[in-house]
Amino acid sequence: MTTTSTLRRALLYVPSSSQKFLSKSLLLPHPTDNITYDLEDSVIPSLKPAARTNLLTHLSPLSKPPPNVGELAVRINAISTPYALSDLTTLAPLPSSTLSTIVIPKVNSPSDLTFVIDILRQVSNQNEPPKKLIALIESARAVMNLKQICEAGKGYLDGLIFAAEDFALDLSLTRTPSLREFLYARSAIATAARAFELSSTVDLVCTSYKGEEGKARLEEECRDGKEVGFNGKQCIHPSQVEIAQRMFAPDEREVEWAVRVVVADEKAQVAGRGAWTMDGKMIDAPVVGKAHSVFAKAQKCGLDVDGLKEKWQGQEPE
């Protein structure tokens, strides 16, 4: 059963059919929360068996992810394909310390998850933590089944990902820069993930990544995703990772506010005050809860919250 929250501000796909990309994935210049080796969309059918073998050869010597990578995952093929079972039986026996997470595409119903869970129970080492699962939500049917999908994955499911292109295809939608056409589905996914206390809600791919225009577009999409309730972004190029991780980390002003609230609330608690003010605004239990959440996330993102806490040690509840 998953018990700790995993940071996935960026989920970087790496095609497993390319030995060059597999090798380069261990030498990325910037820290990366997640690398997801892909056996699905980026691999043509004739290369899928070879890609699976490539990935097994690539991962087998590793006892854990490289120092600058938070976790290693694999996106298997959809359960409806003839490739998924071999993907699972080949790769799931790898130690969870090496390959900790399995991303499952086209999860339309609870049975898609329970199929994977049943296989994991048969082929995984029972003496180590189980693999975490992340479900890709790609259709209208999947959105309508979110509650049942999350219930079926209890103890294994750790996140949801929104796949915009397949969803647009399913509903005959045209993707626009505003992303307005996806608002209902994205809100439903973010809400379900929070309701079932999943670590991750990973937003759609930004297909622009070249030049200043691509960077600006990515920042805009990350900002929008964060406002909807997502806490990470799918990335298709290493150049997107730094931007996504910066955008989905608390910003400097947000962290400073959270530290001030946490410091002042400790003093308010000693004084028996359940509500107080700071900068002329009321601070009560929900606001304090948000501050502690931002504080904890800032710590996980490697921000200097201890230094800020020392700076604001004199903050008093008004």
PDB file of C-alpha atoms in Angstrom:
ATOM      1  CA  MET A   1       0.000   0.000   0.000  1.00  0.00           C
ATOM      2  CA  THR A   2       1.321   3.446  -0.864  1.00  0.00           C
ATOM      3  CA  THR A   3       1.951   5.522   2.227  1.00  0.00           C
ATOM      4  CA  THR A   4       4.153   8.437   1.167  1.00  0.00           C
ATOM      5  CA  SER A   5       3.498  11.212  -1.314  1.00  0.00           C
ATOM      6  CA  THR A   6       5.722  11.059  -4.396  1.00  0.00           C
ATOM      7  CA  LEU A   7       6.818  14.259  -6.102  1.00  0.00           C
ATOM      8  CA  ARG A   8       6.066  14.202  -9.830  1.00  0.00           C
ATOM      9  CA  ARG A   9       6.160  17.811 -10.978  1.00  0.00           C
ATOM     10  CA  ALA A  10       7.529  16.569 -14.302  1.00  0.00           C
ATOM     11  CA  LEU A  11       6.924  13.139 -15.801  1.00  0.00           C
ATOM     12  CA  LEU A  12       9.435  12.747 -18.639  1.00  0.00           C
ATOM     13  CA  TYR A  13       8.721  10.146 -21.319  1.00  0.00           C
ATOM     14  CA  VAL A  14      11.699   8.347 -22.859  1.00  0.00           C
ATOM     15  CA  PRO A  15      11.138   6.012 -25.861  1.00  0.00           C
ATOM     16  CA  SER A  16      12.370   2.524 -24.970  1.00  0.00           C
ATOM     17  CA  SER A  17      12.985   1.683 -28.619  1.00  0.00           C
ATOM     18  CA  SER A  18      15.994   4.027 -28.708  1.00  0.00           C
ATOM     19  CA  GLN A  19      19.181   2.785 -27.051  1.00  0.00           C
ATOM     20  CA  LYS A  20      20.571   6.290 -27.443  1.00  0.00           C
ATOM     21  CA  PHE A  21      17.718   7.853 -25.478  1.00  0.00           C
ATOM     22  CA  LEU A  22      17.846   5.138 -22.811  1.00  0.00           C
ATOM     23  CA  SER A  23      21.526   5.820 -22.184  1.00  0.00           C
ATOM     24  CA  LYS A  24      21.092   9.602 -22.205  1.00  0.00           C
ATOM     25  CA  SER A  25      18.221   9.373 -19.701  1.00  0.00           C
ATOM     26  CA  LEU A  26      20.709   8.494 -16.942  1.00  0.00           C
ATOM     27  CA  LEU A  27      22.842  11.557 -17.707  1.00  0.00           C
ATOM     28  CA  LEU A  28      20.312  14.373 -17.693  1.00  0.00           C
ATOM     29  CA  PRO A  29      21.837  17.756 -16.762  1.00  0.00           C
ATOM     30  CA  HIS A  30      19.067  18.729 -14.318  1.00  0.00           C
ATOM     31  CA  PRO A  31      17.365  16.854 -11.443  1.00  0.00           C
ATOM     32  CA  THR A  32      14.198  15.116 -12.612  1.00  0.00           C
ATOM     33  CA  ASP A  33      11.331  13.940 -10.405  1.00  0.00           C
ATOM     34  CA  ASN A  34      10.346  11.138 -12.763  1.00  0.00           C
ATOM     35  CA  ILE A  35      11.519   9.312 -15.860  1.00  0.00           C
ATOM     36  CA  THR A  36       8.876   7.152 -17.504  1.00  0.00           C
ATOM     37  CA  TYR A  37      10.253   4.738 -20.072  1.00  0.00           C
ATOM     38  CA  ASP A  38       7.670   4.368 -22.800  1.00  0.00           C
ATOM     39  CA  LEU A  39       6.618   1.139 -24.464  1.00  0.00           C
ATOM     40  CA  GLU A  40       3.358   2.535 -25.841  1.00  0.00           C
ATOM     41  CA  ASP A  41       2.786   5.511 -28.157  1.00  0.00           C
ATOM     42  CA  SER A  42       6.417   6.269 -29.018  1.00  0.00           C
ATOM     43  CA  VAL A  43       7.125   2.666 -30.098  1.00  0.00           C
ATOM     44  CA  ILE A  44       5.740   1.252 -33.349  1.00  0.00           C
ATOM     45  CA  PRO A  45       4.193  -2.250 -33.126  1.00  0.00           C
ATOM     46  CA  SER A  46       7.036  -4.032 -34.931  1.00  0.00           C
ATOM     47  CA  LEU A  47       9.567  -2.686 -32.413  1.00  0.00           C
ATOM     48  CA  LYS A  48       7.632  -3.340 -29.205  1.00  0.00           C
ATOM     49  CA  PRO A  49       9.267  -6.701 -28.321  1.00  0.00           C
ATOM     50  CA  ALA A  50      12.742  -5.256 -28.931  1.00  0.00           C
ATOM     51  CA  ALA A  51      11.908  -2.129 -26.921  1.00  0.00           C
ATOM     52  CA  ARG A  52      10.791  -4.285 -23.986  1.00  0.00           C
ATOM     53  CA  THR A  53      14.051  -6.237 -24.130  1.00  0.00           C
ATOM     54  CA  ASN A  54      16.075  -3.011 -24.438  1.00  0.00           C
ATOM     55  CA  LEU A  55      14.417  -1.623 -21.345  1.00  0.00           C
ATOM     56  CA  LEU A  56      14.975  -4.770 -19.296  1.00  0.00           C
ATOM     57  CA  THR A  57      18.668  -4.748 -20.264  1.00  0.00           C
ATOM     58  CA  HIS A  58      18.868  -1.034 -19.419  1.00  0.00           C
ATOM     59  CA  LEU A  59      17.249  -1.343 -15.978  1.00  0.00           C
ATOM     60  CA  SER A  60      18.623  -4.678 -14.762  1.00  0.00           C
ATOM     61  CA  PRO A  61      22.060  -3.366 -13.669  1.00  0.00           C
ATOM     62  CA  LEU A  62      20.502  -0.547 -11.627  1.00  0.00           C
ATOM     63  CA  SER A  63      19.843  -1.001  -7.920  1.00  0.00           C
ATOM     64  CA  LYS A  64      18.120   2.392  -7.698  1.00  0.00           C
ATOM     65  CA  PRO A  65      17.531   5.498  -9.837  1.00  0.00           C
ATOM     66  CA  PRO A  66      20.509   7.776 -10.559  1.00  0.00           C
ATOM     67  CA  PRO A  67      21.141  10.471  -7.911  1.00  0.00           C
ATOM     68  CA  ASN A  68      19.416  13.204  -9.940  1.00  0.00           C
ATOM     69  CA  VAL A  69      16.247  11.163 -10.689  1.00  0.00           C
ATOM     70  CA  GLY A  70      13.421  10.795  -8.186  1.00  0.00           C
ATOM     71  CA  GLU A  71      11.847   7.643  -9.604  1.00  0.00           C
ATOM     72  CA  LEU A  72      11.916   5.359 -12.617  1.00  0.00           C
ATOM     73  CA  ALA A  73       8.653   4.200 -14.171  1.00  0.00           C
ATOM     74  CA  VAL A  74       7.476   2.371 -17.270  1.00  0.00           C
ATOM     75  CA  ARG A  75       4.442   3.075 -19.413  1.00  0.00           C
ATOM     76  CA  ILE A  76       3.246  -0.319 -20.575  1.00  0.00           C
ATOM     77  CA  ASN A  77       0.947  -0.920 -23.522  1.00  0.00           C
ATOM     78  CA  ALA A  78      -2.809  -0.764 -23.031  1.00  0.00           C
ATOM     79  CA  ILE A  79      -4.473  -3.785 -21.442  1.00  0.00           C
ATOM     80  CA  SER A  80      -6.535  -4.255 -24.607  1.00  0.00           C
ATOM     81  CA  THR A  81      -3.390  -4.918 -26.686  1.00  0.00           C
ATOM     82  CA  PRO A  82      -1.476  -8.199 -27.067  1.00  0.00           C
ATOM     83  CA  TYR A  83       1.630  -6.544 -25.577  1.00  0.00           C
ATOM     84  CA  ALA A  84       0.552  -5.613 -22.047  1.00  0.00           C
ATOM     85  CA  LEU A  85       0.879  -9.034 -20.429  1.00  0.00           C
ATOM     86  CA  SER A  86       4.444  -9.512 -21.690  1.00  0.00           C
ATOM     87  CA  ASP A  87       5.311  -5.953 -20.597  1.00  0.00           C
ATOM     88  CA  LEU A  88       4.189  -6.786 -17.068  1.00  0.00           C
ATOM     89  CA  THR A  89       5.655 -10.278 -16.747  1.00  0.00           C
ATOM     90  CA  THR A  90       9.002  -9.058 -18.111  1.00  0.00           C
ATOM     91  CA  LEU A  91       9.407  -5.837 -16.142  1.00  0.00           C
ATOM     92  CA  ALA A  92       7.313  -6.117 -12.978  1.00  0.00           C
ATOM     93  CA  PRO A  93       9.725  -8.642 -11.371  1.00  0.00           C
ATOM     94  CA  LEU A  94      12.419  -5.919 -11.295  1.00  0.00           C
ATOM     95  CA  PRO A  95      13.025  -4.622  -7.739  1.00  0.00           C
ATOM     96  CA  SER A  96      10.785  -1.762  -6.663  1.00  0.00           C
ATOM     97  CA  SER A  97      13.943   0.074  -5.603  1.00  0.00           C
ATOM     98  CA  THR A  98      14.811   0.214  -9.315  1.00  0.00           C
ATOM     99  CA  LEU A  99      11.448   0.346 -11.087  1.00  0.00           C
ATOM    100  CA  SER A 100       8.930   1.658  -8.593  1.00  0.00           C
ATOM    101  CA  THR A 101       6.007   2.713 -10.776  1.00  0.00           C
ATOM    102  CA  ILE A 102       3.928   1.433 -13.676  1.00  0.00           C
ATOM    103  CA  VAL A 103       1.958   3.842 -15.849  1.00  0.00           C
ATOM    104  CA  ILE A 104      -1.107   2.232 -17.416  1.00  0.00           C
ATOM    105  CA  PRO A 105      -2.555   3.834 -20.556  1.00  0.00           C
ATOM    106  CA  LYS A 106      -6.200   3.875 -21.593  1.00  0.00           C
ATOM    107  CA  VAL A 107      -7.659   2.949 -18.220  1.00  0.00           C
ATOM    108  CA  ASN A 108     -11.362   3.022 -19.045  1.00  0.00           C
ATOM    109  CA  SER A 109     -12.794   0.858 -16.264  1.00  0.00           C
ATOM    110  CA  PRO A 110     -11.851  -0.708 -12.911  1.00  0.00           C
ATOM    111  CA  SER A 111     -11.080  -4.023 -14.625  1.00  0.00           C
ATOM    112  CA  ASP A 112      -8.123  -2.439 -16.432  1.00  0.00           C
ATOM    113  CA  LEU A 113      -6.526  -1.735 -13.054  1.00  0.00           C
ATOM    114  CA  THR A 114      -7.468  -5.005 -11.388  1.00  0.00           C
ATOM    115  CA  PHE A 115      -5.905  -6.923 -14.304  1.00  0.00           C
ATOM    116  CA  VAL A 116      -2.566  -5.210 -13.653  1.00  0.00           C
ATOM    117  CA  ILE A 117      -2.848  -5.650  -9.886  1.00  0.00           C
ATOM    118  CA  ASP A 118      -3.519  -9.380 -10.279  1.00  0.00           C
ATOM    119  CA  ILE A 119      -0.429  -9.805 -12.471  1.00  0.00           C
ATOM    120  CA  LEU A 120       1.716  -7.813 -10.050  1.00  0.00           C
ATOM    121  CA  ARG A 121       0.663 -10.043  -7.172  1.00  0.00           C
ATOM    122  CA  GLN A 122       1.780 -13.077  -9.160  1.00  0.00           C
ATOM    123  CA  VAL A 123       5.127 -11.900 -10.511  1.00  0.00           C
ATOM    124  CA  SER A 124       6.418  -9.321  -8.003  1.00  0.00           C
ATOM    125  CA  ASN A 125       8.651  -9.994  -5.025  1.00  0.00           C
ATOM    126  CA  GLN A 126       6.268 -10.205  -2.066  1.00  0.00           C
ATOM    127  CA  ASN A 127       9.018  -9.152   0.365  1.00  0.00           C
ATOM    128  CA  GLU A 128       9.298  -5.620  -0.988  1.00  0.00           C
ATOM    129  CA  PRO A 129       6.909  -2.674  -1.384  1.00  0.00           C
ATOM    130  CA  PRO A 130       4.423  -3.139  -4.240  1.00  0.00           C
ATOM    131  CA  LYS A 131       4.759  -1.192  -7.451  1.00  0.00           C
ATOM    132  CA  LYS A 132       2.829   2.071  -7.575  1.00  0.00           C
ATOM    133  CA  LEU A 133       0.319   2.519 -10.392  1.00  0.00           C
ATOM    134  CA  ILE A 134      -0.580   5.648 -12.341  1.00  0.00           C
ATOM    135  CA  ALA A 135      -3.631   5.565 -14.607  1.00  0.00           C
ATOM    136  CA  LEU A 136      -3.925   7.513 -17.842  1.00  0.00           C
ATOM    137  CA  ILE A 137      -7.432   8.915 -18.287  1.00  0.00           C
ATOM    138  CA  GLU A 138      -8.047   9.200 -22.035  1.00  0.00           C
ATOM    139  CA  SER A 139     -11.783   8.888 -22.761  1.00  0.00           C
ATOM    140  CA  ALA A 140     -15.260  10.029 -21.797  1.00  0.00           C
ATOM    141  CA  ARG A 141     -15.915   6.574 -20.360  1.00  0.00           C
ATOM    142  CA  ALA A 142     -12.852   6.863 -18.135  1.00  0.00           C
ATOM    143  CA  VAL A 143     -13.942  10.248 -16.803  1.00  0.00           C
ATOM    144  CA  MET A 144     -17.391   8.854 -15.967  1.00  0.00           C
ATOM    145  CA  ASN A 145     -15.743   5.884 -14.179  1.00  0.00           C
ATOM    146  CA  LEU A 146     -13.212   7.863 -12.147  1.00  0.00           C
ATOM    147  CA  LYS A 147     -14.698   6.978  -8.763  1.00  0.00           C
ATOM    148  CA  GLN A 148     -14.819   3.250  -9.529  1.00  0.00           C
ATOM    149  CA  ILE A 149     -11.310   3.298 -11.017  1.00  0.00           C
ATOM    150  CA  CYS A 150      -9.879   4.964  -7.929  1.00  0.00           C
ATOM    151  CA  GLU A 151     -11.706   2.529  -5.633  1.00  0.00           C
ATOM    152  CA  ALA A 152     -10.396  -0.478  -7.597  1.00  0.00           C
ATOM    153  CA  GLY A 153      -6.814   0.753  -7.298  1.00  0.00           C
ATOM    154  CA  LYS A 154      -6.810   1.172  -3.533  1.00  0.00           C
ATOM    155  CA  GLY A 155      -3.398   0.342  -2.100  1.00  0.00           C
ATOM    156  CA  TYR A 156      -1.714   0.546  -5.509  1.00  0.00           C
ATOM    157  CA  LEU A 157      -3.014   3.565  -7.414  1.00  0.00           C
ATOM    158  CA  ASP A 158      -0.828   6.609  -6.767  1.00  0.00           C
ATOM    159  CA  GLY A 159      -1.806   9.057  -9.484  1.00  0.00           C
ATOM    160  CA  LEU A 160      -3.893  10.035 -12.504  1.00  0.00           C
ATOM    161  CA  ILE A 161      -2.729  11.505 -15.800  1.00  0.00           C
ATOM    162  CA  PHE A 162      -4.870  13.364 -18.319  1.00  0.00           C
ATOM    163  CA  ALA A 163      -4.218  12.371 -21.949  1.00  0.00           C
ATOM    164  CA  ALA A 164      -5.602  15.282 -23.956  1.00  0.00           C
ATOM    165  CA  GLU A 165      -5.016  14.059 -27.495  1.00  0.00           C
ATOM    166  CA  ASP A 166      -6.822  10.741 -27.069  1.00  0.00           C
ATOM    167  CA  PHE A 167      -9.605  12.448 -25.122  1.00  0.00           C
ATOM    168  CA  ALA A 168     -10.012  14.990 -27.926  1.00  0.00           C
ATOM    169  CA  LEU A 169     -10.183  12.160 -30.438  1.00  0.00           C
ATOM    170  CA  ASP A 170     -12.814  10.349 -28.392  1.00  0.00           C
ATOM    171  CA  LEU A 171     -15.038  13.427 -28.188  1.00  0.00           C
ATOM    172  CA  SER A 172     -14.181  14.842 -31.644  1.00  0.00           C
ATOM    173  CA  LEU A 173     -12.758  17.975 -30.038  1.00  0.00           C
ATOM    174  CA  THR A 174     -10.188  20.387 -31.417  1.00  0.00           C
ATOM    175  CA  ARG A 175      -7.501  21.396 -28.949  1.00  0.00           C
ATOM    176  CA  THR A 176      -7.244  25.166 -28.571  1.00  0.00           C
ATOM    177  CA  PRO A 177      -4.667  27.306 -26.706  1.00  0.00           C
ATOM    178  CA  SER A 178      -7.219  28.120 -24.002  1.00  0.00           C
ATOM    179  CA  LEU A 179      -7.714  24.397 -23.182  1.00  0.00           C
ATOM    180  CA  ARG A 180     -11.309  25.360 -22.363  1.00  0.00           C
ATOM    181  CA  GLU A 181     -12.629  22.261 -24.131  1.00  0.00           C
ATOM    182  CA  PHE A 182     -10.894  20.058 -21.520  1.00  0.00           C
ATOM    183  CA  LEU A 183     -11.958  21.948 -18.389  1.00  0.00           C
ATOM    184  CA  TYR A 184     -14.618  19.493 -17.218  1.00  0.00           C
ATOM    185  CA  ALA A 185     -12.431  16.422 -17.661  1.00  0.00           C
ATOM    186  CA  ARG A 186      -9.367  18.027 -16.081  1.00  0.00           C
ATOM    187  CA  SER A 187     -11.359  19.277 -13.095  1.00  0.00           C
ATOM    188  CA  ALA A 188     -12.934  15.855 -12.620  1.00  0.00           C
ATOM    189  CA  ILE A 189      -9.512  14.150 -12.678  1.00  0.00           C
ATOM    190  CA  ALA A 190      -7.939  16.617 -10.241  1.00  0.00           C
ATOM    191  CA  THR A 191     -10.922  16.330  -7.901  1.00  0.00           C
ATOM    192  CA  ALA A 192     -10.942  12.518  -7.957  1.00  0.00           C
ATOM    193  CA  ALA A 193      -7.212  12.346  -7.271  1.00  0.00           C
ATOM    194  CA  ARG A 194      -7.589  14.618  -4.269  1.00  0.00           C
ATOM    195  CA  ALA A 195     -10.658  12.788  -2.963  1.00  0.00           C
ATOM    196  CA  PHE A 196      -8.765   9.482  -2.999  1.00  0.00           C
ATOM    197  CA  GLU A 197      -5.563  11.069  -1.626  1.00  0.00           C
ATOM    198  CA  LEU A 198      -3.420  10.152  -4.625  1.00  0.00           C
ATOM    199  CA  SER A 199       0.073  11.646  -4.827  1.00  0.00           C
ATOM    200  CA  SER A 200      -0.115  12.890  -8.397  1.00  0.00           C
ATOM    201  CA  THR A 201      -2.396  14.590 -10.860  1.00  0.00           C
ATOM    202  CA  VAL A 202      -0.342  14.999 -14.016  1.00  0.00           C
ATOM    203  CA  ASP A 203      -1.621  17.347 -16.701  1.00  0.00           C
ATOM    204  CA  LEU A 204      -1.632  17.127 -20.495  1.00  0.00           C
ATOM    205  CA  VAL A 205       1.431  17.242 -22.734  1.00  0.00           C
ATOM    206  CA  CYS A 206       2.548  20.630 -24.024  1.00  0.00           C
ATOM    207  CA  THR A 207       3.429  19.924 -27.637  1.00  0.00           C
ATOM    208  CA  SER A 208       5.443  23.156 -27.964  1.00  0.00           C
ATOM    209  CA  TYR A 209       8.988  22.969 -26.622  1.00  0.00           C
ATOM    210  CA  LYS A 210      11.264  24.793 -29.066  1.00  0.00           C
ATOM    211  CA  GLY A 211      12.429  28.380 -28.659  1.00  0.00           C
ATOM    212  CA  GLU A 212      11.150  31.156 -26.437  1.00  0.00           C
ATOM    213  CA  GLU A 213       7.602  30.743 -27.751  1.00  0.00           C
ATOM    214  CA  GLY A 214       7.592  27.078 -26.724  1.00  0.00           C
ATOM    215  CA  LYS A 215       8.902  27.910 -23.254  1.00  0.00           C
ATOM    216  CA  ALA A 216       6.282  30.622 -22.785  1.00  0.00           C
ATOM    217  CA  ARG A 217       3.529  28.250 -23.886  1.00  0.00           C
ATOM    218  CA  LEU A 218       4.724  25.599 -21.452  1.00  0.00           C
ATOM    219  CA  GLU A 219       4.795  28.072 -18.571  1.00  0.00           C
ATOM    220  CA  GLU A 220       1.275  29.228 -19.441  1.00  0.00           C
ATOM    221  CA  GLU A 221      -0.034  25.638 -19.528  1.00  0.00           C
ATOM    222  CA  CYS A 222       1.688  24.794 -16.222  1.00  0.00           C
ATOM    223  CA  ARG A 223       0.197  27.863 -14.579  1.00  0.00           C
ATOM    224  CA  ASP A 224      -3.254  26.915 -15.883  1.00  0.00           C
ATOM    225  CA  GLY A 225      -2.863  23.301 -14.753  1.00  0.00           C
ATOM    226  CA  LYS A 226      -1.842  24.350 -11.265  1.00  0.00           C
ATOM    227  CA  GLU A 227      -4.923  26.569 -11.032  1.00  0.00           C
ATOM    228  CA  VAL A 228      -7.175  23.652 -12.056  1.00  0.00           C
ATOM    229  CA  GLY A 229      -5.651  21.389  -9.382  1.00  0.00           C
ATOM    230  CA  PHE A 230      -2.852  19.467 -11.117  1.00  0.00           C
ATOM    231  CA  ASN A 231       0.547  19.089  -9.477  1.00  0.00           C
ATOM    232  CA  GLY A 232       2.637  17.913 -12.424  1.00  0.00           C
ATOM    233  CA  LYS A 233       3.101  17.940 -16.190  1.00  0.00           C
ATOM    234  CA  GLN A 234       3.835  15.283 -18.795  1.00  0.00           C
ATOM    235  CA  CYS A 235       7.043  16.165 -20.654  1.00  0.00           C
ATOM    236  CA  ILE A 236       8.158  14.940 -24.063  1.00  0.00           C
ATOM    237  CA  HIS A 237      11.573  16.627 -24.133  1.00  0.00           C
ATOM    238  CA  PRO A 238      14.222  17.093 -21.406  1.00  0.00           C
ATOM    239  CA  SER A 239      14.165  20.861 -21.990  1.00  0.00           C
ATOM    240  CA  GLN A 240      10.624  20.950 -20.555  1.00  0.00           C
ATOM    241  CA  VAL A 241      11.559  19.388 -17.217  1.00  0.00           C
ATOM    242  CA  GLU A 242      13.191  22.361 -15.498  1.00  0.00           C
ATOM    243  CA  ILE A 243      10.302  24.662 -16.408  1.00  0.00           C
ATOM    244  CA  ALA A 244       7.617  22.198 -15.289  1.00  0.00           C
ATOM    245  CA  GLN A 245       9.336  21.500 -11.992  1.00  0.00           C
ATOM    246  CA  ARG A 246       9.817  25.194 -11.290  1.00  0.00           C
ATOM    247  CA  MET A 247       6.228  26.028 -12.179  1.00  0.00           C
ATOM    248  CA  PHE A 248       4.749  23.234 -10.054  1.00  0.00           C
ATOM    249  CA  ALA A 249       6.902  24.063  -7.038  1.00  0.00           C
ATOM    250  CA  PRO A 250       5.663  26.731  -4.620  1.00  0.00           C
ATOM    251  CA  ASP A 251       7.016  30.128  -5.647  1.00  0.00           C
ATOM    252  CA  GLU A 252       9.102  32.327  -3.347  1.00  0.00           C
ATOM    253  CA  ARG A 253       6.233  34.530  -2.174  1.00  0.00           C
ATOM    254  CA  GLU A 254       4.005  31.519  -1.523  1.00  0.00           C
ATOM    255  CA  VAL A 255       6.688  29.781   0.554  1.00  0.00           C
ATOM    256  CA  GLU A 256       7.444  32.920   2.544  1.00  0.00           C
ATOM    257  CA  TRP A 257       3.728  33.367   3.309  1.00  0.00           C
ATOM    258  CA  ALA A 258       3.458  29.719   4.399  1.00  0.00           C
ATOM    259  CA  VAL A 259       6.501  29.992   6.682  1.00  0.00           C
ATOM    260  CA  ARG A 260       5.121  33.118   8.323  1.00  0.00           C
ATOM    261  CA  VAL A 261       1.763  31.408   8.943  1.00  0.00           C
ATOM    262  CA  VAL A 262       3.407  28.279  10.351  1.00  0.00           C
ATOM    263  CA  VAL A 263       5.642  30.297  12.710  1.00  0.00           C
ATOM    264  CA  ALA A 264       2.811  32.539  13.902  1.00  0.00           C
ATOM    265  CA  ASP A 265       0.386  29.624  14.301  1.00  0.00           C
ATOM    266  CA  GLU A 266       2.770  27.823  16.629  1.00  0.00           C
ATOM    267  CA  LYS A 267       2.599  30.862  18.905  1.00  0.00           C
ATOM    268  CA  ALA A 268      -1.167  31.173  18.467  1.00  0.00           C
ATOM    269  CA  GLN A 269      -1.628  27.543  19.516  1.00  0.00           C
ATOM    270  CA  VAL A 270       0.352  28.139  22.702  1.00  0.00           C
ATOM    271  CA  ALA A 271      -1.888  31.127  23.434  1.00  0.00           C
ATOM    272  CA  GLY A 272      -5.025  29.064  22.731  1.00  0.00           C
ATOM    273  CA  ARG A 273      -6.075  31.101  19.717  1.00  0.00           C
ATOM    274  CA  GLY A 274      -7.850  29.170  16.975  1.00  0.00           C
ATOM    275  CA  ALA A 275      -8.196  32.166  14.666  1.00  0.00           C
ATOM    276  CA  TRP A 276      -6.037  35.257  14.284  1.00  0.00           C
ATOM    277  CA  THR A 277      -4.923  37.715  11.623  1.00  0.00           C
ATOM    278  CA  MET A 278      -1.822  38.366   9.548  1.00  0.00           C
ATOM    279  CA  ASP A 279      -1.437  41.305   7.187  1.00  0.00           C
ATOM    280  CA  GLY A 280      -5.031  42.199   7.954  1.00  0.00           C
ATOM    281  CA  LYS A 281      -6.419  38.831   6.831  1.00  0.00           C
ATOM    282  CA  MET A 282      -8.051  36.188   9.008  1.00  0.00           C
ATOM    283  CA  ILE A 283      -6.068  32.999   9.526  1.00  0.00           C
ATOM    284  CA  ASP A 284      -8.031  29.946  10.674  1.00  0.00           C
ATOM    285  CA  ALA A 285      -7.658  26.155  10.484  1.00  0.00           C
ATOM    286  CA  PRO A 286      -8.133  25.727   6.679  1.00  0.00           C
ATOM    287  CA  VAL A 287      -5.625  28.487   5.942  1.00  0.00           C
ATOM    288  CA  VAL A 288      -3.126  27.004   8.405  1.00  0.00           C
ATOM    289  CA  GLY A 289      -3.636  23.614   6.772  1.00  0.00           C
ATOM    290  CA  LYS A 290      -2.801  25.088   3.365  1.00  0.00           C
ATOM    291  CA  ALA A 291       0.290  26.770   4.806  1.00  0.00           C
ATOM    292  CA  HIS A 292       1.551  23.482   6.232  1.00  0.00           C
ATOM    293  CA  SER A 293       0.925  21.806   2.860  1.00  0.00           C
ATOM    294  CA  VAL A 294       2.935  24.472   1.015  1.00  0.00           C
ATOM    295  CA  PHE A 295       5.654  24.263   3.682  1.00  0.00           C
ATOM    296  CA  ALA A 296       5.953  20.482   3.291  1.00  0.00           C
ATOM    297  CA  LYS A 297       5.995  20.627  -0.510  1.00  0.00           C
ATOM    298  CA  ALA A 298       8.647  23.353  -0.480  1.00  0.00           C
ATOM    299  CA  GLN A 299      10.820  21.090   1.666  1.00  0.00           C
ATOM    300  CA  LYS A 300      10.388  18.195  -0.788  1.00  0.00           C
ATOM    301  CA  CYS A 301      11.285  20.515  -3.658  1.00  0.00           C
ATOM    302  CA  GLY A 302      14.569  21.359  -1.934  1.00  0.00           C
ATOM    303  CA  LEU A 303      13.727  24.970  -1.094  1.00  0.00           C
ATOM    304  CA  ASP A 304      15.370  26.601   1.930  1.00  0.00           C
ATOM    305  CA  VAL A 305      12.396  26.662   4.278  1.00  0.00           C
ATOM    306  CA  ASP A 306      14.604  26.364   7.373  1.00  0.00           C
ATOM    307  CA  GLY A 307      16.388  29.560   6.404  1.00  0.00           C
ATOM    308  CA  LEU A 308      13.067  31.320   5.906  1.00  0.00           C
ATOM    309  CA  LYS A 309      11.776  30.011   9.221  1.00  0.00           C
ATOM    310  CA  GLU A 310      14.787  31.494  10.955  1.00  0.00           C
ATOM    311  CA  LYS A 311      14.268  34.783   9.099  1.00  0.00           C
ATOM    312  CA  TRP A 312      10.623  34.959  10.238  1.00  0.00           C
ATOM    313  CA  GLN A 313      11.045  33.563  13.749  1.00  0.00           C
ATOM    314  CA  GLY A 314       9.745  36.867  15.103  1.00  0.00           C
ATOM    315  CA  GLN A 315       6.415  36.612  13.250  1.00  0.00           C
ATOM    316  CA  GLU A 316       3.527  37.014  15.691  1.00  0.00           C
ATOM    317  CA  PRO A 317      -0.196  36.281  15.291  1.00  0.00           C
ATOM    318  CA  GLU A 318      -2.002  39.616  15.163  1.00  0.00           C
TER     319      GLU A 318
END
